[in-house]
Short mmCIF file of C-alpha atoms in Angstrom, two decimals:
data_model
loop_
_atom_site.label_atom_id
_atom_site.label_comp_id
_atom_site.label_asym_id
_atom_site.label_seq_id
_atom_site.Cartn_x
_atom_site.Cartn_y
_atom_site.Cartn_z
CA UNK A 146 23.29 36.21 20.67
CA UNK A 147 24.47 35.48 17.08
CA UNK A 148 27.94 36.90 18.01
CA UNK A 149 28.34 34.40 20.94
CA UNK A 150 26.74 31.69 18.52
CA UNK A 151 29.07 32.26 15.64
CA UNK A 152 32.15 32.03 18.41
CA UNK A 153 30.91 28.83 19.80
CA UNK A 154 30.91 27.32 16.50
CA UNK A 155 33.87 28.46 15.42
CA UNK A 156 35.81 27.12 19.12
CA UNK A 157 34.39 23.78 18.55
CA UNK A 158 35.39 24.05 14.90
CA UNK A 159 38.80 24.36 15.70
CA UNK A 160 39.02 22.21 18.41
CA UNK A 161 38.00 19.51 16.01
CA UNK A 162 40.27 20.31 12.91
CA UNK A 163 42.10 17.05 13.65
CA UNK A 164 39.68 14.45 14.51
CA UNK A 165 35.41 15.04 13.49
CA UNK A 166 37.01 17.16 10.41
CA UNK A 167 37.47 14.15 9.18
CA UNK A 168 33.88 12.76 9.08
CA UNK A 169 34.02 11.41 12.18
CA UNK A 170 34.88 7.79 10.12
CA UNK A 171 38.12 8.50 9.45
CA UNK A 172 40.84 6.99 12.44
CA UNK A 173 44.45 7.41 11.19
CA UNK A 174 46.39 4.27 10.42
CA UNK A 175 50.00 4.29 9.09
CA UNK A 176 52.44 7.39 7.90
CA UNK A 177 51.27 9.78 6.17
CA UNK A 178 52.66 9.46 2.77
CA UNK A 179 51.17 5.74 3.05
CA UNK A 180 48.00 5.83 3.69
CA UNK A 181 45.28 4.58 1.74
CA UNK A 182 41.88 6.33 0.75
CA UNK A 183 38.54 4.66 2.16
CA UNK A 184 35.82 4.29 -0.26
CA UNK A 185 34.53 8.03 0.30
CA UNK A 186 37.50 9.43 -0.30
CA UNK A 187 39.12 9.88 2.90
CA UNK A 188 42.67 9.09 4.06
CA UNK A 189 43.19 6.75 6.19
CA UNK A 190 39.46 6.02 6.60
CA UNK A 191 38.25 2.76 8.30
CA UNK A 192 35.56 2.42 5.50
CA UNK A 193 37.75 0.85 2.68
CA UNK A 194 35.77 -1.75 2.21
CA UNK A 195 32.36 -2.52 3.06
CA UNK A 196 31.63 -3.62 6.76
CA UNK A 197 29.28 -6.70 6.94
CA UNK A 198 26.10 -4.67 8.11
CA UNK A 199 26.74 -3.55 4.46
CA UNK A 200 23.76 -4.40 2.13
CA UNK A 201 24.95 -7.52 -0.48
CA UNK A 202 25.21 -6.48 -3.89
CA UNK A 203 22.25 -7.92 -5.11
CA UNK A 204 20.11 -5.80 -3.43
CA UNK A 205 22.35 -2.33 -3.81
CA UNK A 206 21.57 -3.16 -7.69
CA UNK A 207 17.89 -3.73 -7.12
CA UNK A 208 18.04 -0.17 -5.13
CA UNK A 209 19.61 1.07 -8.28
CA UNK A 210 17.07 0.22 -10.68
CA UNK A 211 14.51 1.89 -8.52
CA UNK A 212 16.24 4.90 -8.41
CA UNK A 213 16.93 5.00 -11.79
CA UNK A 214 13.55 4.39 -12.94
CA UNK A 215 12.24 6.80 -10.31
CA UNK A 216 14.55 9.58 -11.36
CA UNK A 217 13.54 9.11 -15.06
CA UNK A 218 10.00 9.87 -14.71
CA UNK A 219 10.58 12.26 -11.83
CA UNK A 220 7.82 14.59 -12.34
CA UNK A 221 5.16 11.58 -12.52
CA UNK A 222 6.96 10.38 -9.79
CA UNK A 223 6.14 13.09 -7.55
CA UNK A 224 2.86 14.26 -8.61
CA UNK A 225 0.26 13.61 -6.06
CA UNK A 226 -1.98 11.57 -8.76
CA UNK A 227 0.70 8.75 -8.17
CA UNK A 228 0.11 9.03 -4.51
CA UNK A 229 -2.68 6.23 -4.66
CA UNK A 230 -1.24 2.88 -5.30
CA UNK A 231 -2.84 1.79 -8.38
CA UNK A 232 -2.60 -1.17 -10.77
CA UNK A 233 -1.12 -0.55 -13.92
CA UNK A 234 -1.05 -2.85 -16.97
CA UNK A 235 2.20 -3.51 -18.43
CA UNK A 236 1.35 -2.05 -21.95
CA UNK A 237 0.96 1.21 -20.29
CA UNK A 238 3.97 0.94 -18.20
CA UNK A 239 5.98 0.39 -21.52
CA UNK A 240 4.42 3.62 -22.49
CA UNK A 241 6.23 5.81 -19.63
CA UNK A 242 4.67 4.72 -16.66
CA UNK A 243 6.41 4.87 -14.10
CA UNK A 244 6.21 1.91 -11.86
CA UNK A 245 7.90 -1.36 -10.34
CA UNK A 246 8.19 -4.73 -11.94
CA UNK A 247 4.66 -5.36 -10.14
CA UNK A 248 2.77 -2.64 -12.14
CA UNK A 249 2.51 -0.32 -9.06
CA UNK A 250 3.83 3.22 -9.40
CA UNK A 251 5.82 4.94 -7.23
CA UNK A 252 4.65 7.48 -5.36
CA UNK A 253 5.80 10.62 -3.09
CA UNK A 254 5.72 7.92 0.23
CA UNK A 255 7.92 4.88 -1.67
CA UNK A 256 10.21 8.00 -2.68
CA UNK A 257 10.37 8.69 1.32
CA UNK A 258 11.00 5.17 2.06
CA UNK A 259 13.77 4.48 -0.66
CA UNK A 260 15.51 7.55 0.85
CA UNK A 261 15.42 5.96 4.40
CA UNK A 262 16.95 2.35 3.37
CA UNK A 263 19.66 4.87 1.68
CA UNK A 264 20.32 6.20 -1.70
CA UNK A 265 22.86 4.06 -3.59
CA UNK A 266 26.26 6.28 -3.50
CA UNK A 267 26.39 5.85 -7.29
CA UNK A 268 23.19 7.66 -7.63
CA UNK A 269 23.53 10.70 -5.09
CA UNK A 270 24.92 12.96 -7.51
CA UNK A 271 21.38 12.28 -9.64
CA UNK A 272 18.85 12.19 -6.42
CA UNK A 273 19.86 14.71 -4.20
CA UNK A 274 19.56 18.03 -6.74
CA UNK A 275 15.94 16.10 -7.84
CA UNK A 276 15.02 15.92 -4.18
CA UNK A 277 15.75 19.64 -3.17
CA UNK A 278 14.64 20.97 -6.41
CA UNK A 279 18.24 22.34 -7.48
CA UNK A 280 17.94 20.68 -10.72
CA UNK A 281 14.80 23.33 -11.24
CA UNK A 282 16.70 26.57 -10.10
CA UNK A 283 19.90 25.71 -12.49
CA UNK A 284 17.59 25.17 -15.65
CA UNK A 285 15.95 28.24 -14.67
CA UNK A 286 18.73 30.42 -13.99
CA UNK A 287 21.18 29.46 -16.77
CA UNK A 288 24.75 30.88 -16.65
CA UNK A 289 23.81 32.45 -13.28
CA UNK A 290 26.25 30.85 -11.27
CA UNK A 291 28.95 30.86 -14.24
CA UNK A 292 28.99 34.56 -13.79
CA UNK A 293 28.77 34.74 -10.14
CA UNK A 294 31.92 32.22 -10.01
CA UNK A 295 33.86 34.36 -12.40
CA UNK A 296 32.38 38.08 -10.19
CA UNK A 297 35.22 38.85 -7.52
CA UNK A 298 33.76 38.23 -4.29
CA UNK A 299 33.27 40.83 -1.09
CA UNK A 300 37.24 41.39 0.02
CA UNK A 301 35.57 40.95 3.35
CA UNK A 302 33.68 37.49 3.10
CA UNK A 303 36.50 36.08 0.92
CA UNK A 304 39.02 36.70 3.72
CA UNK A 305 37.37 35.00 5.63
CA UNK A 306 36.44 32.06 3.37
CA UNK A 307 39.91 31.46 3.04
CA UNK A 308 41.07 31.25 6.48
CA UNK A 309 38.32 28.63 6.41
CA UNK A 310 39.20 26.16 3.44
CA UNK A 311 41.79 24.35 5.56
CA UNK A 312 39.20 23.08 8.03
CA UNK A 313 36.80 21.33 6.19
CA UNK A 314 37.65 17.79 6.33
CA UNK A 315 41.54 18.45 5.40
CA UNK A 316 42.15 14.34 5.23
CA UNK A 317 39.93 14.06 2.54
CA UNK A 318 41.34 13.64 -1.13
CA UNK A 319 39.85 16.40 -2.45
CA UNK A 320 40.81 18.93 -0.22
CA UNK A 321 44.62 17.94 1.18
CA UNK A 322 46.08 20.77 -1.03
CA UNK A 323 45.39 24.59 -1.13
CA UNK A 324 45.52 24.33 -4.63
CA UNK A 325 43.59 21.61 -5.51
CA UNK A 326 40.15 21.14 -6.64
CA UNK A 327 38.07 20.27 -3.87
CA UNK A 328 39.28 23.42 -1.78
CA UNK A 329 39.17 26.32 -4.96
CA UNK A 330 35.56 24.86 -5.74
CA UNK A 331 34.40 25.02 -2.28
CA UNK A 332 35.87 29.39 -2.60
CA UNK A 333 33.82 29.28 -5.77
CA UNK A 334 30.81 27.96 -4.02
CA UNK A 335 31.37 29.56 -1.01
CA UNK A 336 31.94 33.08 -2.58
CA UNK A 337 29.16 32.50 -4.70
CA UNK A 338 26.22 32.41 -2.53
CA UNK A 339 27.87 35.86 -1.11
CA UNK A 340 27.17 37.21 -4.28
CA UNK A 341 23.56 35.50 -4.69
CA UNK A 342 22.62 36.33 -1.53
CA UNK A 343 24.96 39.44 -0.23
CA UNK A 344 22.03 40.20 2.66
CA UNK A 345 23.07 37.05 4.38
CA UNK A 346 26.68 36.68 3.26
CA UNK A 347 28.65 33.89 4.84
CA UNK A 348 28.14 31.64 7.58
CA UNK A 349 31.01 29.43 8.80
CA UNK A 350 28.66 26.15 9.13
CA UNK A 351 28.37 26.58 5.31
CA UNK A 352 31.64 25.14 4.74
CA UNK A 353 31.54 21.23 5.44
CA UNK A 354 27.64 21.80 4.23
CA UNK A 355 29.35 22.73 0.59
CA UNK A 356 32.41 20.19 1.33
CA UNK A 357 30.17 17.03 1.23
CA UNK A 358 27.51 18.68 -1.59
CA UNK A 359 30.94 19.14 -3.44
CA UNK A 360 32.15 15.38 -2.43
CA UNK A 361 29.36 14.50 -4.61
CA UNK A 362 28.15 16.94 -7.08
CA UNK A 363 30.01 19.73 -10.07
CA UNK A 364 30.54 23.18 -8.33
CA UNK A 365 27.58 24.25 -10.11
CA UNK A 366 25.02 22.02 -8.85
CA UNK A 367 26.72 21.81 -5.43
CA UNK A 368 26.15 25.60 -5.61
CA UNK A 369 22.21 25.49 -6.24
CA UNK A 370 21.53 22.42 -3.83
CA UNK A 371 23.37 24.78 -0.86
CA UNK A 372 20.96 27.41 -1.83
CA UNK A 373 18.06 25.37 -1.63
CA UNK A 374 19.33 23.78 1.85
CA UNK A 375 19.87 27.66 2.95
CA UNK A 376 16.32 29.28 1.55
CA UNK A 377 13.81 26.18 1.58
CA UNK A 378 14.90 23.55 4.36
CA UNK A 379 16.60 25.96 6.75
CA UNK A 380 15.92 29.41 6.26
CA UNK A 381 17.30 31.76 9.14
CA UNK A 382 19.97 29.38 10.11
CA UNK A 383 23.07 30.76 7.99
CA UNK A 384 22.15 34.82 8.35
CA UNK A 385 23.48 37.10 10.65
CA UNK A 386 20.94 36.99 13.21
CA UNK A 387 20.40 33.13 13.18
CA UNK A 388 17.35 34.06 14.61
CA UNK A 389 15.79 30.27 13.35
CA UNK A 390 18.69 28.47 14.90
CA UNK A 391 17.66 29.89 18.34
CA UNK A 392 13.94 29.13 18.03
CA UNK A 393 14.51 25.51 17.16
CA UNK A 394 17.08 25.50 20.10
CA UNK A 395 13.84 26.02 21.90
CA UNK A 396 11.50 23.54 20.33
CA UNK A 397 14.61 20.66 20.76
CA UNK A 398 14.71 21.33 24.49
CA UNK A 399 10.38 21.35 24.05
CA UNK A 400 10.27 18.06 22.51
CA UNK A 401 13.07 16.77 24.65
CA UNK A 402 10.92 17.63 27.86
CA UNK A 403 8.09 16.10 26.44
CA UNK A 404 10.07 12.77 24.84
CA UNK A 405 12.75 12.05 27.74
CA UNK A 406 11.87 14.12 30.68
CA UNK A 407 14.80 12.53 32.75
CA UNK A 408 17.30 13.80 30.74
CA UNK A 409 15.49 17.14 29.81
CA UNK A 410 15.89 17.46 33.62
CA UNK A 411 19.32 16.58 33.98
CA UNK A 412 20.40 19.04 31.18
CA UNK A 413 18.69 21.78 32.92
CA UNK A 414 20.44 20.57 36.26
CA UNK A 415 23.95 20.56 34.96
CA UNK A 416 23.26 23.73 33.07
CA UNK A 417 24.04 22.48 29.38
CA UNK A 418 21.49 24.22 27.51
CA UNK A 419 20.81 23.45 23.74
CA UNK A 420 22.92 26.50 22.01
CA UNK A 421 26.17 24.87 23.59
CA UNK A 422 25.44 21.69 21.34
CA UNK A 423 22.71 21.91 18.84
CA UNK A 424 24.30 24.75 16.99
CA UNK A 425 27.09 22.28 16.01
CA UNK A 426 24.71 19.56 14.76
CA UNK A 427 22.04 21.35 13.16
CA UNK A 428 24.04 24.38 11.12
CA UNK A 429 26.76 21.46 9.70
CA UNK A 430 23.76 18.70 9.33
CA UNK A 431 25.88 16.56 11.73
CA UNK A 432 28.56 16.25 9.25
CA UNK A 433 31.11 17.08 12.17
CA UNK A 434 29.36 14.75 14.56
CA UNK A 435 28.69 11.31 13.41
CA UNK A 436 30.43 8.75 10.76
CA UNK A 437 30.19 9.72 7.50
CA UNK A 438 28.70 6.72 6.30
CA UNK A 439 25.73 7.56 8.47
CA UNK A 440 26.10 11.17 7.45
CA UNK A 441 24.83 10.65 4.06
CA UNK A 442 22.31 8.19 5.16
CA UNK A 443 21.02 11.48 7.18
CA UNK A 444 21.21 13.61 4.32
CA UNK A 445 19.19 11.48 2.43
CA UNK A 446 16.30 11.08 4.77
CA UNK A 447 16.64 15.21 5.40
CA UNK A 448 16.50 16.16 2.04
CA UNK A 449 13.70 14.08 1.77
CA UNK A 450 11.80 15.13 4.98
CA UNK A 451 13.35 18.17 6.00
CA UNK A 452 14.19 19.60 8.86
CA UNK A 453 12.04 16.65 11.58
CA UNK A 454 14.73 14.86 10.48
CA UNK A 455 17.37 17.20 12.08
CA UNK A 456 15.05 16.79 15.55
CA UNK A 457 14.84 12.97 14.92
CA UNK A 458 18.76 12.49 15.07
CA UNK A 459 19.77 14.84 17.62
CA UNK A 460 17.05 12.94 19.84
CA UNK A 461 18.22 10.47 19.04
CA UNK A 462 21.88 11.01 19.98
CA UNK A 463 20.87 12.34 23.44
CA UNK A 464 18.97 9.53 24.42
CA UNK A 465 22.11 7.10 23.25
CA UNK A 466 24.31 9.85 25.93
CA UNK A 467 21.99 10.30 29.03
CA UNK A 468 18.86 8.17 28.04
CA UNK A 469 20.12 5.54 31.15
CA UNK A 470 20.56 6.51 34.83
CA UNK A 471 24.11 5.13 35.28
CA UNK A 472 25.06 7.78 32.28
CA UNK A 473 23.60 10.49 33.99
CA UNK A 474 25.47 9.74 37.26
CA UNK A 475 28.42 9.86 35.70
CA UNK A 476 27.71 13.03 34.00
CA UNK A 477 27.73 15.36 37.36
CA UNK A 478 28.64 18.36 35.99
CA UNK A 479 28.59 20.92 32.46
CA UNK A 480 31.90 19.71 31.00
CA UNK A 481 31.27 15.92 31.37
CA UNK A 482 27.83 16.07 30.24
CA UNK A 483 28.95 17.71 27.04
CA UNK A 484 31.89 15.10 26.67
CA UNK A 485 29.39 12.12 26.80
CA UNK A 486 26.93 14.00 24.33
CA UNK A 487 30.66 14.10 22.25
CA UNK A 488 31.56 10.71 23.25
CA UNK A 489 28.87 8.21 21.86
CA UNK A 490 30.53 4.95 20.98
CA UNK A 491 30.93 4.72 17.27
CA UNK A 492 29.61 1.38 17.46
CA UNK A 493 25.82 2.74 18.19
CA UNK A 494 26.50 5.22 15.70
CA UNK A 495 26.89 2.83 12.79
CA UNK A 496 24.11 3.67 9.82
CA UNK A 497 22.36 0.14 10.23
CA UNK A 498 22.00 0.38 13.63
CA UNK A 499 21.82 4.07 14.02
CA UNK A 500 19.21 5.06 11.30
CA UNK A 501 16.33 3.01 12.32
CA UNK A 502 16.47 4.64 16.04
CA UNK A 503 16.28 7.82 14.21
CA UNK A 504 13.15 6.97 11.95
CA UNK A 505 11.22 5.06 14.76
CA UNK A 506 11.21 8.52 17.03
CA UNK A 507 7.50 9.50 17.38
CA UNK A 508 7.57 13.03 16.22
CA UNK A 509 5.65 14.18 13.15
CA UNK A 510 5.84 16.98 10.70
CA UNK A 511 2.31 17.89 12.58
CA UNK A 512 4.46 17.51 16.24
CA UNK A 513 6.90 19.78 14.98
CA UNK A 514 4.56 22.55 13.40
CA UNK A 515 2.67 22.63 16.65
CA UNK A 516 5.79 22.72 19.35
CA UNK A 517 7.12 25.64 16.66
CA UNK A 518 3.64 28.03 16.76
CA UNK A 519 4.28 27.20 20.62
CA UNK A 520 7.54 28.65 21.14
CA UNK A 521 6.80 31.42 18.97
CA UNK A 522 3.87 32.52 21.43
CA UNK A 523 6.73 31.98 24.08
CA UNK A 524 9.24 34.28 22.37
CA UNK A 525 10.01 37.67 24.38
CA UNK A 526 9.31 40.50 22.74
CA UNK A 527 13.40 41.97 23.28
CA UNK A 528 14.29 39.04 21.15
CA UNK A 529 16.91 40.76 18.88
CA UNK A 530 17.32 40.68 15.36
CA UNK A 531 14.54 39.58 12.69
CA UNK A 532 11.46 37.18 14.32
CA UNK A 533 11.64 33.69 12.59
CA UNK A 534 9.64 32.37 9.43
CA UNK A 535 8.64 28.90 10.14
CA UNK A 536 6.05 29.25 7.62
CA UNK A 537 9.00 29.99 4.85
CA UNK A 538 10.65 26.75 5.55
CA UNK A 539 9.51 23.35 3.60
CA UNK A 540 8.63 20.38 4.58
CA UNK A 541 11.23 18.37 2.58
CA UNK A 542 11.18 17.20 -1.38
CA UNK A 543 7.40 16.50 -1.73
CA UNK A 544 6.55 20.18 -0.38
CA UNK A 545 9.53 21.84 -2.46
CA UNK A 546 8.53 20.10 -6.14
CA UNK A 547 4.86 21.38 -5.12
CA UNK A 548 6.43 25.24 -4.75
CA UNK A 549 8.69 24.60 -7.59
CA UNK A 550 5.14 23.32 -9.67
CA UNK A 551 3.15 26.11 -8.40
CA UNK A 552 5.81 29.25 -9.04
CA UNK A 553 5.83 27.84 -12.84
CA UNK A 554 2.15 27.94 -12.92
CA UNK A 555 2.19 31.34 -11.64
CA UNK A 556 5.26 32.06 -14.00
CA UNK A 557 3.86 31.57 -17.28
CA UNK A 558 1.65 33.27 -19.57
CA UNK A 559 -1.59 34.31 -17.83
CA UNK A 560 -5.25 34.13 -20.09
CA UNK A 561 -6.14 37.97 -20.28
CA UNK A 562 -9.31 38.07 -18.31
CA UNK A 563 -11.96 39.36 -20.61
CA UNK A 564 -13.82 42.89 -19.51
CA UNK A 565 -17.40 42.11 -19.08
CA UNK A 566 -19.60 45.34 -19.61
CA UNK A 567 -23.58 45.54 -18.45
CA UNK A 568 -25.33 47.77 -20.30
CA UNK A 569 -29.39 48.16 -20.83
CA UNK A 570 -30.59 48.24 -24.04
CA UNK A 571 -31.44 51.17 -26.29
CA UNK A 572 -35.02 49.85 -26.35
CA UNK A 573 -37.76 48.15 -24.14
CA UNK A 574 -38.53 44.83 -24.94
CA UNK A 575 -42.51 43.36 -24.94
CA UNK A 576 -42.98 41.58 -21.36
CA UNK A 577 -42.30 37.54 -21.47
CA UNK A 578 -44.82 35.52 -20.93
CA UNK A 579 -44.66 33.12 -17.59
CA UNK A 580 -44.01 29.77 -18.49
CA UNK A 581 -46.18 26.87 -16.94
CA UNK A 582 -44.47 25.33 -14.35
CA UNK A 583 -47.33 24.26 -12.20
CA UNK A 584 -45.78 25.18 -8.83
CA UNK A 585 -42.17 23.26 -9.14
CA UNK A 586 -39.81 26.73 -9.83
CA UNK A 587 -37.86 28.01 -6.85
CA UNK A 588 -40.38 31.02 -6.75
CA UNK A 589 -43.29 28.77 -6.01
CA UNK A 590 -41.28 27.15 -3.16
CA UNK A 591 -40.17 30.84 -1.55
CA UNK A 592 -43.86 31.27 -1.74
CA UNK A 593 -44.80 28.19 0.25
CA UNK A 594 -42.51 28.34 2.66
CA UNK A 595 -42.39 32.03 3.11
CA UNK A 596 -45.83 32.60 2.64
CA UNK A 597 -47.94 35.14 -0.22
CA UNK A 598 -45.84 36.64 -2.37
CA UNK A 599 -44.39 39.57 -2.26
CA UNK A 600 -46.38 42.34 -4.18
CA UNK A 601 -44.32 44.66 -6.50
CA UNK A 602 -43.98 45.78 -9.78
CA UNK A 603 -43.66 43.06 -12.55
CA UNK A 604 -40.08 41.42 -13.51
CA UNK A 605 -37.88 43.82 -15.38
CA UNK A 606 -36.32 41.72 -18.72
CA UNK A 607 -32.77 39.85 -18.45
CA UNK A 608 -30.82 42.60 -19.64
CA UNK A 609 -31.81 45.00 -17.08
CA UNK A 610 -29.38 46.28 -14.13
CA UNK A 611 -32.29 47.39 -12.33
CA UNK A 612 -31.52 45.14 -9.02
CA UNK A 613 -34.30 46.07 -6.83
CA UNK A 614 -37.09 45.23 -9.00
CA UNK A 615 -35.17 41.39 -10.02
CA UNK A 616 -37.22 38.25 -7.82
CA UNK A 617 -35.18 35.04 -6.91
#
């Protein structure tokens, strides 16, 4: 199954080399030698300047102030005592508090709702190693990646990264020339998560993950963001079995039964089932499939959310294929059904129109956990390869600073836990006498309710360890 997986996602790669390489936002205008650079770098782009859904600059500095004062006090920002939105006077806010012009601090949900309006491109390179913890793992594993870029790589994997560079979005700036930059940091990166994780190795859909990461970020913290995307938000996805890439194929069609029945139906009447299309969307984070101006604006709200956010879009983009009955009809068969679910006009695909569809899907984290423990009960037993871990997967930033929080807890020095020894003394000591308590002690209740006493031999002293002759 992960044989025939990795092939499909390698055909579609290469059918694609010239067109969604690009970022899907990227039409060709003009020679070659001529062509100018949109703002995210790529040649020829149609996104040189700002369209005029495009926020006004006014309020992309506003955003930018947020972020920066969010980012600065990112610790307090996350920590669940901000979580309750709570006045704060502006003496203490002067003091570090961190909180916006009204005296309110920010919390884990305003973090979650910045990161759907979009993260200012300026500040990506700061927010998105915050969000998936990467800035943690690099100040905890200093020169680790230093040395693994400088190791020589598996002969095997690093054939085969190379035959790969070329493909990954070959019309952007960076990564035009064999030689340049953009495509010997993306070997770096690629080869080394080969050597960090040599169990799992390489998985082709790793490559435009790393391109954008690297569109954005130094080698080095591209490096630790792809690990956290490959251990914490989508673990099983990129190994050798895939094995998690096959369950959630499972849960999509699930929630698609349960969301748009009519096209669940269809699909299953045409014979398009999810592993000839969700592979392609879910192991690239639809970096291949949709503009890239809304490709970031998905990134932002996944690395904020996780992996519901993966569900939301790809629900999202069925719905805008087959959701009416005039697109079914005119889908009769496997190969035009898969061309329409390739074929959505890039007008509805546009990040102001296109991301609030995606939020205002009604699936929850709680949705998704249940549909998951679901399928699992589903799974055949012949299923090869490893089962999945759906517990090992996080549910976005809020979850991952809470691991990150509680591994340093666990990490540091722990209190030795002092060796408590009962023993009775050399010597009796003379009997107590019985206070006066006039019938309030616990005893005199038991005795009440339970009737006489018991009759025994009188209370031992404190320091006994004689247990059956102690009274409660």
């Amino acid at each position: 199954m992960a044989q025939a997986l990795g092939e499909d996602l390698l055909q579609s790669c290469e059918l694609q080399d010239d067109s969604s390489s690009l970022g899907s936002d990227s039409e060709l205008s003009g020679p070659g030698p001529y062509r100018q650079a949109d703002r995210y770098g790529f040649i020829g782009g149609s996104s040189v300047e700002p369209g005029p859904s495009h926020p006004p600059a006014d309020l992309i500095r506003q955003r930018e102030m947020k972020w920066v004062e969010m980012t600065s006090h990112w610790e307090k920002t996350m920590s669940r005592r901000y979580k309750k939105a709570v006045l704060v006077p502006a003496e203490r806010r002067r003091g570090g508090w961190p909180g916006g012009p009204d005296g309110v601090p920010w919390s884990h949900p305003q973090v979650k709702m910045q990161c759907r309006k979009g993260i200012p491109s300026a500040l990506r390179a700061r927010c998105w190693p915050l969000l998936c913890g990467a800035h943690v793992c690099q100040k905890n594993s200093p020169g680790t990646y230093q040395e693994l870029a400088e190791a020589p790589g598996d002969p095997q994997w690093m054939e085969t990264i190379g035959r790969d560079l070329h493909r990954q979005f070959p019309l952007h700036e960076m990564f035009v020339s064999p030689q340049g930059h953009g495509q010997q940091g993306l070997l770096q990166v690629l080869k080394a998560y080969t050597l960090y994780r040599p169990e799992q190795g390489y998985c082709q859909a790793q490559g435009p993950v790393a391109a954008v990461l690297l569109m954005h970020l130094p080698p080095e913290e591209a490096f630790w963001c792809l690990v956290q995307i490959c251990e914490f938000y989508l673990p099983g996805y990129y190994g050798p079995h895939m094995e998690a890439v096959r369950l959630d194929a499972e849960v999509f069609m699930a929630l698609l039964r349960r969301l748009h029945p009519r096209v669940h139906k269809h699909l299953q009447q045409v014979g398009v089932g999810p592993l000839l299309y969700l592979p392609e969307w879910f192991l690239c984070l639809f970096a291949r499939s949709l503009p890239f101006p809304t490709v970031l604006r998905v990134w932002d709200a996944f690395l904020s959310e996780g992996v519901k956010v993966l569900f939301r879009v790809g629900l999202t983009l069925v719905r805008l294929a087959l959701g009416t009955a005039e697109q079914r009809l005119a889908c009769p068969g496997l190969l035009e059904t898969l061309g329409a679910l390739r074929a959505i006009p890039p007008t509805q695909l546009q990040e102001e129109v296109f991301m609030p569809q995606v939020h205002n899907v009604a699936l929850s984290e709680q949705d998704l956990q249940r549909e998951i423990k679901a399928q699992l009960a589903q799974l055949p037993e012949s299923t090869s390869g490893p089962p999945p871990r759906p517990k090992a997967r996080l549910a976005g930033a809020q979850a991952i600073f809470e691991a990150q929080q509680l591994a340093g807890v666990r990490g540091g020095t722990r209190p030795e836990v002092p060796l408590i020894v009962v023993q009775p003394p050399d010597e009796p000591r003379p009997p107590r006498r019985k206070p006066q308590t006039r019938g309030k002690t616990f005893h005199g209740l038991l005795t009440r309710s339970r009737g006489p006493p018991i009759e025994g031999p009188p209370r031992s002293h404190r320091g006994s360890v004689s247990f059956p002759d102690t009274r409660f």
